[in-house]
mmCIF file of C-alpha atoms and ligand atoms in Angstrom:
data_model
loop_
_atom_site.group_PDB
_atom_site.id
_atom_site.type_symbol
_atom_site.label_atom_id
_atom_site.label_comp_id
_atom_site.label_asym_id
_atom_site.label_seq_id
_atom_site.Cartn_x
_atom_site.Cartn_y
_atom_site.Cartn_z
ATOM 1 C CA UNK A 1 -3.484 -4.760 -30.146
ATOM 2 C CA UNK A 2 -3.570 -2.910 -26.687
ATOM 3 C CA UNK A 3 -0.012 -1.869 -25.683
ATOM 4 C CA UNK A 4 -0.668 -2.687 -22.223
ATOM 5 C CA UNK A 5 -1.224 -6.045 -23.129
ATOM 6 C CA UNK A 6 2.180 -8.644 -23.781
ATOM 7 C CA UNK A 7 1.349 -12.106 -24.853
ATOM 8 C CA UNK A 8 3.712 -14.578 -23.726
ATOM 9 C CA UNK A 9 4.305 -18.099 -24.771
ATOM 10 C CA UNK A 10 2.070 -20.696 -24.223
ATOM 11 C CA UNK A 11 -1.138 -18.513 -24.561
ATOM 12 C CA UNK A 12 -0.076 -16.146 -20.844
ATOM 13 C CA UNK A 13 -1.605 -12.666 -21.667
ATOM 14 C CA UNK A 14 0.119 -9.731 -18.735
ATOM 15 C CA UNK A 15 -2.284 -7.245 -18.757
ATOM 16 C CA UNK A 16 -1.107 -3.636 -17.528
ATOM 17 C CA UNK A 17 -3.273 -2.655 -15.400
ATOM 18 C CA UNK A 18 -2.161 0.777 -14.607
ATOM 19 C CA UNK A 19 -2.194 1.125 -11.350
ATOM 20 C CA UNK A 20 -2.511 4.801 -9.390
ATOM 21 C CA UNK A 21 -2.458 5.980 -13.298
ATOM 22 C CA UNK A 22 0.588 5.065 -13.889
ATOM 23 C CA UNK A 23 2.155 2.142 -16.065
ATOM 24 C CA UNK A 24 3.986 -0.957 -15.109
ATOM 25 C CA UNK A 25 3.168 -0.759 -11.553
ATOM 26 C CA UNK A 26 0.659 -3.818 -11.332
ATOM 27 C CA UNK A 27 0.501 -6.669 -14.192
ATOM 28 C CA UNK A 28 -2.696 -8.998 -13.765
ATOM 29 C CA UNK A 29 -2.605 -12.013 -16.276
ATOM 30 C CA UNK A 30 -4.920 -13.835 -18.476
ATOM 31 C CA UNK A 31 -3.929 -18.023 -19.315
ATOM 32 C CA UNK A 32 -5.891 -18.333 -22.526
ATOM 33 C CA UNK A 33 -6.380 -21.668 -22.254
ATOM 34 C CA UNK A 34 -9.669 -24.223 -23.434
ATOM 35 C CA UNK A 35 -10.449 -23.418 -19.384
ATOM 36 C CA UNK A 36 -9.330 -19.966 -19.113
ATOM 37 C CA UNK A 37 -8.390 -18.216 -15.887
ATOM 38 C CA UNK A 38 -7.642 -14.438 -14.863
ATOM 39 C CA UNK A 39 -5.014 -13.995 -11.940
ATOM 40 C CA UNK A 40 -5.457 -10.961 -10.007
ATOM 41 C CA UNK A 41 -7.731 -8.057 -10.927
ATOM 42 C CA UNK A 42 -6.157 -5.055 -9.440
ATOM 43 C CA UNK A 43 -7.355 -2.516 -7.436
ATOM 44 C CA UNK A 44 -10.743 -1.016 -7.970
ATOM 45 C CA UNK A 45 -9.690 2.381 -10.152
ATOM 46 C CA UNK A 46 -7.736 -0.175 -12.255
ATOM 47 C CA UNK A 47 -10.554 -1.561 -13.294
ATOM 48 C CA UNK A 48 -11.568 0.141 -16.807
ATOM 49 C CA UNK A 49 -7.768 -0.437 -17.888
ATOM 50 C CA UNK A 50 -8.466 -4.446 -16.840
ATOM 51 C CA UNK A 51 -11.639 -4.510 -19.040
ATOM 52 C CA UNK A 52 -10.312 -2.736 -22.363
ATOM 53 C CA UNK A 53 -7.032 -4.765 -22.203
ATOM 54 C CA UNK A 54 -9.478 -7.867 -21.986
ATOM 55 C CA UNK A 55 -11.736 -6.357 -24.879
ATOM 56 C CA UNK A 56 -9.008 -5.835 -27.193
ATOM 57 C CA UNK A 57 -8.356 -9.817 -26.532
ATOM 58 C CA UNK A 58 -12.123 -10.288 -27.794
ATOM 59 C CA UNK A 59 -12.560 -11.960 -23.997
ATOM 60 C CA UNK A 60 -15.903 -11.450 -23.363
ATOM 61 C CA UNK A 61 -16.869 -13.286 -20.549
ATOM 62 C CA UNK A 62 -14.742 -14.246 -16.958
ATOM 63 C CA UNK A 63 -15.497 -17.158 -15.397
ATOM 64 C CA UNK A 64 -12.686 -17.824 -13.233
ATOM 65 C CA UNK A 65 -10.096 -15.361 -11.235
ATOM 66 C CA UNK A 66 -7.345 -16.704 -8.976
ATOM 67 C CA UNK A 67 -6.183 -13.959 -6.510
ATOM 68 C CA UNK A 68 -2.675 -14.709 -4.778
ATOM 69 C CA UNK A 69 -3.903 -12.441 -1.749
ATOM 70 C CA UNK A 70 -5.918 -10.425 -0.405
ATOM 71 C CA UNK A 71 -3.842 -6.669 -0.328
ATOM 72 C CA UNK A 72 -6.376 -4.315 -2.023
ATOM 73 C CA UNK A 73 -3.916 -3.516 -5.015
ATOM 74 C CA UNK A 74 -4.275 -7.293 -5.721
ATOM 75 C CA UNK A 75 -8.305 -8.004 -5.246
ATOM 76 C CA UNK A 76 -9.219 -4.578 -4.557
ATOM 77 C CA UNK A 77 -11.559 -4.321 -8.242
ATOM 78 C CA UNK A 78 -13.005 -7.788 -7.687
ATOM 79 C CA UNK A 79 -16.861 -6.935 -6.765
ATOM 80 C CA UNK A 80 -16.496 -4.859 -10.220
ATOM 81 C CA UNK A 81 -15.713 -7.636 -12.284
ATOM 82 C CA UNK A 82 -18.794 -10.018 -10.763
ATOM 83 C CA UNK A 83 -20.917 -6.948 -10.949
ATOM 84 C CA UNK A 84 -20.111 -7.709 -14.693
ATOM 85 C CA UNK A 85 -19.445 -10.706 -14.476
ATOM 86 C CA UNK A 86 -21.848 -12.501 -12.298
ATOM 87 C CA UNK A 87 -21.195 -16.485 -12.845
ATOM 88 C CA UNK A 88 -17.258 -15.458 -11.868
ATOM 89 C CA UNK A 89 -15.889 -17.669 -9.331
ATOM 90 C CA UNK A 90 -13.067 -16.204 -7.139
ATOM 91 C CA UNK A 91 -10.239 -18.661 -6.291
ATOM 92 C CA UNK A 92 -8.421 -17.740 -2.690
ATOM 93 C CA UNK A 93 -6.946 -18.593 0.454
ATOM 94 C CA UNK A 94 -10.000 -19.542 2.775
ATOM 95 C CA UNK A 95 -10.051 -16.308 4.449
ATOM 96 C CA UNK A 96 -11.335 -14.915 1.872
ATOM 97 C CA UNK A 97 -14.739 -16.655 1.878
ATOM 98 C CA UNK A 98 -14.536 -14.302 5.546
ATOM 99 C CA UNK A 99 -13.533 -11.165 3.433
ATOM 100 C CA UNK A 100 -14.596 -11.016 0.234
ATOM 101 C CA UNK A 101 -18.260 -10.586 1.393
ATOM 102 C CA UNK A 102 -18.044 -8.426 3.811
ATOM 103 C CA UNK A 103 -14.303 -6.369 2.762
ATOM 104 C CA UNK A 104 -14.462 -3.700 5.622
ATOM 105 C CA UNK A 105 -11.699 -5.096 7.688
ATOM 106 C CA UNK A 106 -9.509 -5.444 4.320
ATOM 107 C CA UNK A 107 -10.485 -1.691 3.778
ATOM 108 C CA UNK A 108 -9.622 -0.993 7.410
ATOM 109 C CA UNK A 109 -6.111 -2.494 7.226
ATOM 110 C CA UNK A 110 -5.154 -0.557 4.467
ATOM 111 C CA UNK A 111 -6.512 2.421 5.447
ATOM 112 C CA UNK A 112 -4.968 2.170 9.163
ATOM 113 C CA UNK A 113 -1.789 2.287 6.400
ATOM 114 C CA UNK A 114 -2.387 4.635 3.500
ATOM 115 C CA UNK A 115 -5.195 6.665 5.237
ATOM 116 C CA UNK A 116 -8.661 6.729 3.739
ATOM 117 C CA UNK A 117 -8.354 9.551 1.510
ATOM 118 C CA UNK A 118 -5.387 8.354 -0.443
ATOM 119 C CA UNK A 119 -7.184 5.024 -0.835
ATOM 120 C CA UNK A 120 -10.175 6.284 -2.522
ATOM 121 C CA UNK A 121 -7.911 8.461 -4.530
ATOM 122 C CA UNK A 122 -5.607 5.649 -5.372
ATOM 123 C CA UNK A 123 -6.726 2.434 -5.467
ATOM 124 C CA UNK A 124 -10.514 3.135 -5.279
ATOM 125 C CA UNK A 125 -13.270 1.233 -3.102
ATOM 126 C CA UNK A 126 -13.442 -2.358 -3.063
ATOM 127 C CA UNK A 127 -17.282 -3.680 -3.002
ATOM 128 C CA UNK A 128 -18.378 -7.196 -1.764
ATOM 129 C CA UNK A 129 -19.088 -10.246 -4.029
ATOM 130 C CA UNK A 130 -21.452 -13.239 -2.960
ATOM 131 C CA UNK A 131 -20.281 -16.109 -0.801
ATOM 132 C CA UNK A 132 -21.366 -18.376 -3.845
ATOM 133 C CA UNK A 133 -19.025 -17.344 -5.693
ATOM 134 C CA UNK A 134 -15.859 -17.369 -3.904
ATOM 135 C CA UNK A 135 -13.847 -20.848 -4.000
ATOM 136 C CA UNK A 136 -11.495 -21.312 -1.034
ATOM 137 C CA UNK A 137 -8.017 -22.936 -2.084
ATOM 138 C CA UNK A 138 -6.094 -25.739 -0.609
ATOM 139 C CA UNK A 139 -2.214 -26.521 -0.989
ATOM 140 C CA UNK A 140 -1.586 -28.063 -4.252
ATOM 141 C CA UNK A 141 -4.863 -28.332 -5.386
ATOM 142 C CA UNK A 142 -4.967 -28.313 -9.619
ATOM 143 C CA UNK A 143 -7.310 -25.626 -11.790
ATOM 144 C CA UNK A 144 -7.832 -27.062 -14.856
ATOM 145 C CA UNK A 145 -6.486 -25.327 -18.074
ATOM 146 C CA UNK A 146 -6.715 -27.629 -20.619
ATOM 147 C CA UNK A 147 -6.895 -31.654 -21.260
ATOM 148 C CA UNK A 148 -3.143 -31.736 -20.393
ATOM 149 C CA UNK A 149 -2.239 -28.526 -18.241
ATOM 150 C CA UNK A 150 -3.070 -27.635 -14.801
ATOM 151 C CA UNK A 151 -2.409 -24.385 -12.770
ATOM 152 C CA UNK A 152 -1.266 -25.232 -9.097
ATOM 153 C CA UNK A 153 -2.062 -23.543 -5.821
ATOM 154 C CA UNK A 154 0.704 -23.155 -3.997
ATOM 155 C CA UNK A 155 0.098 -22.415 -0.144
ATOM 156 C CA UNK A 156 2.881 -19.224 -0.061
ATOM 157 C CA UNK A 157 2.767 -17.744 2.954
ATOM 158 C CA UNK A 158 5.452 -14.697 4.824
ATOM 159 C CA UNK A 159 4.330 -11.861 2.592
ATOM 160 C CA UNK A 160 0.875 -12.380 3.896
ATOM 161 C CA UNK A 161 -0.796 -15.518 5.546
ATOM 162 C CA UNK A 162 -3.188 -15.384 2.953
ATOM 163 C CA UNK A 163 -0.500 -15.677 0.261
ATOM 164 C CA UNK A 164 -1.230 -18.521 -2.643
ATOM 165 C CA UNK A 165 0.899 -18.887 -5.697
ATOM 166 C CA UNK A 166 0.128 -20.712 -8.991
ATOM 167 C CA UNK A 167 2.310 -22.958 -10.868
ATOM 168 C CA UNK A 168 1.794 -23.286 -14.641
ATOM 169 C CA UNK A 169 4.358 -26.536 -14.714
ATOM 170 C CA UNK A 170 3.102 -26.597 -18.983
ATOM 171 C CA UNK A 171 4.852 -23.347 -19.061
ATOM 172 C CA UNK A 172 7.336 -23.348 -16.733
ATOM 173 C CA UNK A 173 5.461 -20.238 -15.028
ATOM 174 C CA UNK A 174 5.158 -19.603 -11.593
ATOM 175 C CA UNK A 175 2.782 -16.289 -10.478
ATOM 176 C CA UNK A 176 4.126 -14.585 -7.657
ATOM 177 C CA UNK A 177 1.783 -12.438 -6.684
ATOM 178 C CA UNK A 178 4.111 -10.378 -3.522
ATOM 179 C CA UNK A 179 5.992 -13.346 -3.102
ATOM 180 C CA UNK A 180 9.470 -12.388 -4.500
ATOM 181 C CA UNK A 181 9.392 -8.810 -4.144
ATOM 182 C CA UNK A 182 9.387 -5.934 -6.665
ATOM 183 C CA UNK A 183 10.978 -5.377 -10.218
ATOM 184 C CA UNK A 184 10.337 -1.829 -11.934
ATOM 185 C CA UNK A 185 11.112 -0.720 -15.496
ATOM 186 C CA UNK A 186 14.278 -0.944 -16.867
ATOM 187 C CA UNK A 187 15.956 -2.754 -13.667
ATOM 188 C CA UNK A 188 16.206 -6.336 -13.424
ATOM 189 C CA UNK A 189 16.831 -6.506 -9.592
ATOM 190 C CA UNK A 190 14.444 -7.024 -6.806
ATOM 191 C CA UNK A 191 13.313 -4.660 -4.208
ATOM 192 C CA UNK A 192 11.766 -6.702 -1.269
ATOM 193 C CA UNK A 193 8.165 -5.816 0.248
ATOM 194 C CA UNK A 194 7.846 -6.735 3.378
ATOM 195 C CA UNK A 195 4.587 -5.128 5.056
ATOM 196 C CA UNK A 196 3.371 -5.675 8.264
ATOM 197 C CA UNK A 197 1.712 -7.491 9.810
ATOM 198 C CA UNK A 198 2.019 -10.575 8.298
ATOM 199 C CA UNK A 199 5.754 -10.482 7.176
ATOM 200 C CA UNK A 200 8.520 -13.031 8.601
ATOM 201 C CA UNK A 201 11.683 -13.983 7.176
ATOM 202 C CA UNK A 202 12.038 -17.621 8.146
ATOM 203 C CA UNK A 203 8.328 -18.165 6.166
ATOM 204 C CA UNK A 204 8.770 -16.615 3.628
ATOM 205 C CA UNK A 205 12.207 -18.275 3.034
ATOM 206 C CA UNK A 206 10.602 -21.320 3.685
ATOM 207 C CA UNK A 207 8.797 -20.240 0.933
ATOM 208 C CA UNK A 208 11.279 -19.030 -1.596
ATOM 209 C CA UNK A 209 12.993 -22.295 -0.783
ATOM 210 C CA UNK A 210 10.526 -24.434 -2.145
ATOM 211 C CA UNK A 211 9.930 -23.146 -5.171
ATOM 212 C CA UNK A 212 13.720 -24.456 -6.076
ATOM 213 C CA UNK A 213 12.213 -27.923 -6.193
ATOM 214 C CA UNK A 214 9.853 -27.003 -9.530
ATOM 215 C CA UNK A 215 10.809 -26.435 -12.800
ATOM 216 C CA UNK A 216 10.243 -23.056 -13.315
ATOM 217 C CA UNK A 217 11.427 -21.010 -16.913
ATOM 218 C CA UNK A 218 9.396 -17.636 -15.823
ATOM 219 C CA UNK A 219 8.581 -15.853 -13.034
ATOM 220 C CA UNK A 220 5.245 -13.790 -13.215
ATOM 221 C CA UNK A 221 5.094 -11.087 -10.538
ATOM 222 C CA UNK A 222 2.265 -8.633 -10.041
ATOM 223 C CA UNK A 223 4.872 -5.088 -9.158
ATOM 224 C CA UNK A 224 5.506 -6.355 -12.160
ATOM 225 C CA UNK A 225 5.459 -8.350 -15.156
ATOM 226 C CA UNK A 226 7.510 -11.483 -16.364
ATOM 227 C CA UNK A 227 11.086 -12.249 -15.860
ATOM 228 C CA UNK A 228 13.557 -14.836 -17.246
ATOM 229 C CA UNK A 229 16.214 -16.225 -14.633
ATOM 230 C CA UNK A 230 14.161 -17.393 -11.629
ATOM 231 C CA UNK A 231 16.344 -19.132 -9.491
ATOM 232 C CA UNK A 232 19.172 -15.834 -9.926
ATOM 233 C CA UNK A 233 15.977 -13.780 -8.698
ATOM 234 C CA UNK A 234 15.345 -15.859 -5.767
ATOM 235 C CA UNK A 235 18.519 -16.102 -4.743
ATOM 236 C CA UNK A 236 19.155 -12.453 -4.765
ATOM 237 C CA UNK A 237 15.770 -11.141 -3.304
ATOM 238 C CA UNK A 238 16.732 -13.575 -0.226
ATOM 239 C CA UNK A 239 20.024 -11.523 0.035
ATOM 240 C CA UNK A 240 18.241 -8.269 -0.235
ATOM 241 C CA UNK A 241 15.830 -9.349 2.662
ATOM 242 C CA UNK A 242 18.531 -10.378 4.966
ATOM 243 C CA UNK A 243 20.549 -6.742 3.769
ATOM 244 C CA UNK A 244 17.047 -4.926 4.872
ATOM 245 C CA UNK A 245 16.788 -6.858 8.129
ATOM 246 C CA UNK A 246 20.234 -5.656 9.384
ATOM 247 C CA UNK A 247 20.277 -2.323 8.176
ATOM 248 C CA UNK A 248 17.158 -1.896 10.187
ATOM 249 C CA UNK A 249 18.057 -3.651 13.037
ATOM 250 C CA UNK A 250 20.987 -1.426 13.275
ATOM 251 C CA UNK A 251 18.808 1.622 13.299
ATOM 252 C CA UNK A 252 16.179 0.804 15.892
ATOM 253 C CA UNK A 253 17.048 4.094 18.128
ATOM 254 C CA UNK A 254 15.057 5.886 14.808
ATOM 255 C CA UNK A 255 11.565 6.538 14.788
ATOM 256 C CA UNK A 256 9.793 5.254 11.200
ATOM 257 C CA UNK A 257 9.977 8.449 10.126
ATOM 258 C CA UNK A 258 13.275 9.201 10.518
ATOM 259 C CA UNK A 259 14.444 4.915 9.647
ATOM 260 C CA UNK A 260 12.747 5.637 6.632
ATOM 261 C CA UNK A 261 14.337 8.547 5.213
ATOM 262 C CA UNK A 262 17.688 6.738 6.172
ATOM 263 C CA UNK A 263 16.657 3.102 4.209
ATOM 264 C CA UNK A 264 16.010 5.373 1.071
ATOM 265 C CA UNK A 265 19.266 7.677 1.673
ATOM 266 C CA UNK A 266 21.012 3.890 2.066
ATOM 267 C CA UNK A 267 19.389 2.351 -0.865
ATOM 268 C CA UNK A 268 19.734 5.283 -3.246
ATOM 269 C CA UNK A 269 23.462 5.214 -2.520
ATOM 270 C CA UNK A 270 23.774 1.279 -2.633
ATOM 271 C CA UNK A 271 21.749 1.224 -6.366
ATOM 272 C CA UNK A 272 24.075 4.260 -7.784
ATOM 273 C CA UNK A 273 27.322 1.961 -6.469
ATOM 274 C CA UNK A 274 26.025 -0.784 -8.592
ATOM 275 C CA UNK A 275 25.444 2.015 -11.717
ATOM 276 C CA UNK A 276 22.007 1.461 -11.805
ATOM 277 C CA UNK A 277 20.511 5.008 -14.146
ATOM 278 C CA UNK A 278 18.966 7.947 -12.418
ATOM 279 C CA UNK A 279 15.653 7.002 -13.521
ATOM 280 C CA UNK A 280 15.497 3.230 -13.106
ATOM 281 C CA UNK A 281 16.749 4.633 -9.124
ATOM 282 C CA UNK A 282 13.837 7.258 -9.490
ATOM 283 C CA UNK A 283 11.211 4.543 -10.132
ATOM 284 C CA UNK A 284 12.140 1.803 -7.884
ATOM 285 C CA UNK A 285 12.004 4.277 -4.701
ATOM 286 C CA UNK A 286 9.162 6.697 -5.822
ATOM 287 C CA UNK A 287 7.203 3.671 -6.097
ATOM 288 C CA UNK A 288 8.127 1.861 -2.456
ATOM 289 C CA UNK A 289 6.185 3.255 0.961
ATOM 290 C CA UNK A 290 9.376 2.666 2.867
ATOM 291 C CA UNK A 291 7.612 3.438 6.066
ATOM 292 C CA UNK A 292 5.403 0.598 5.691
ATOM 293 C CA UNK A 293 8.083 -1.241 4.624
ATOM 294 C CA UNK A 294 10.028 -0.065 8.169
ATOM 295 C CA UNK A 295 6.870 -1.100 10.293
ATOM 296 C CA UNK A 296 7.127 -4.616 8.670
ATOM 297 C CA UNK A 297 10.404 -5.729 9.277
ATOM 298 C CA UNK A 298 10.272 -3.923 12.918
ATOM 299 C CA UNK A 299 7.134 -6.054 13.979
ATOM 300 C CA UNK A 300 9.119 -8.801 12.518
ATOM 301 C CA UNK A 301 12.030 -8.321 14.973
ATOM 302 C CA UNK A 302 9.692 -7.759 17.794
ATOM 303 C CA UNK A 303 8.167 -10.949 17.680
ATOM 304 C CA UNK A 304 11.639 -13.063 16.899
HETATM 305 ZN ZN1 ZN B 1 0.861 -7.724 -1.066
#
């Protein structure tokens, strides 16, 4: 079996992905079911990784991906997979039958971010697929699994407007997507991930809140993989978001720059007071583009 593939119960594949070449940064997931269903597909250099971990499954054939947004290191690889795949149908909010087909102005918005050259580098190019074969989602609507088991769309919105979740009830699984915020190796707290321009707390609370009304054993998340105590995780990446909010708030005579390099000075000593390790601290902020982060929650405040 491929190590970057960990099969959970109830027939949930998480497929490392290896995003930017490096492991457990971005989990997509495979429900092995009599209808099966990929959810996400990573970003475009991610996609060799996404097709061997499939191979070593014997999965020869995709018919159906759910994406829970549209951020390039979620859908980034998807005209890949229906160049190989061509009967694929794409599940996703509705502005994706906009997008999909024609994904300059995704590429734009994450360029405007990243720049150009580290997205080729990075994440890689995303290419368009056919209007046939995108499928727009609507809140609550159920993709068959199997005779008894359906996955639910979940409209999800505050990370992004485009934001869907899906709820496996059969397995008490709920994928994320961006949703929650992030969990690196070793550390079992959340980091939020708040990007502009779509983040707002009161949604995405709204949000979070409503997810205490399902019966959920697992969370899923994309930055990454599967985690046991849900409502704990919730609870605490809520508290987190409200911590970032205020710290920022406090600092708004900084430029990003400088608010940046202060977030990560205050994080890296908030972490060590709790005794997180050296390298646990090491991953969690190597991996975070606090400035982005910054220009999120300050477009937030300007509009509230
Ligand atoms: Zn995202």
């Amino acid at each position: 079996m491929n190590t970057d593939v960990t099969k959970f119960d109830d027939k949930i594949y998480q497929i490392d992905v290896h995003m930017e070449g490096k492991p457990q940064r971005m989990s997509c997931y495979y429900i092995d079911t009599s209808d099966p269903i990929l959810i996400e597909v990573g970003p475009s250099n991610s996609f060799p990784y996404l097709i061997s971990a499939l191979e070593s499954l014997g999965i020869q054939d995709i018919k159906r991906t759910a994406i829970t947004h549209l951020h390039l290191d979620h859908v980034g690889g998807i005209g890949h997979l229906n160049e190989k795949y061509k009967e694929n149908f794409v599940y996703v909010h509705e502005l994706g039958l906009k997008h999909l087909p024609n994904p300059e102005r995704l590429w734009k918005a994450v360029s405007d971010v990243y720049t150009e050259e580290w997205l080729k580098k990075n994440w890689g190019e995303i290419k368009p697929i056919s209007l046939e074969n995108i499928k727009s989602l609507n809140d609550g609507a159920d993709l068959k699994l199997d005779s008894n088991r359906n996955l639910k769309a979940l409209y999800s919105p505050g990370h992004a407007k485009h934001h869907y979740t899906f709820y496996d009830e059969y397995s008490g699984t709920l994928f994320m997507g961006d949703t929650l915020g992030l969990i690196y190796p070793h550390g079992d707290f959340v980091q939020p991930n708040l990007p502009p321009p779509d983040f707002n707390k009161e949604t995405l609370f709204q949000t979070l809140d409503s997810f205490e009304n399902l019966e959920i054993n697992q969370l899923a998340i994309a930055h990454f993989g599967v985690h046991k105590k849900p409502h704990q995780l919730i609870s605490e990446a809520k508290e987190s978001i409200d911590n970032w909010i205020m710290f920022i708030n406090n600092i708004e005579h900084l430029s990003d720059d400088e608010a940046s390099a202060e977030l990560v000075k205050w994080l890296t000593k908030n972490y060590k007071s709790l005794n997180i390790d050296n390298e646990t601290i090491k991953n969690y902020i190597g991996n975070g583009n606090f400035v982005m982060q910054i220009n999120g929650i300050r477009n937030y405040l300007t509009k509230n």
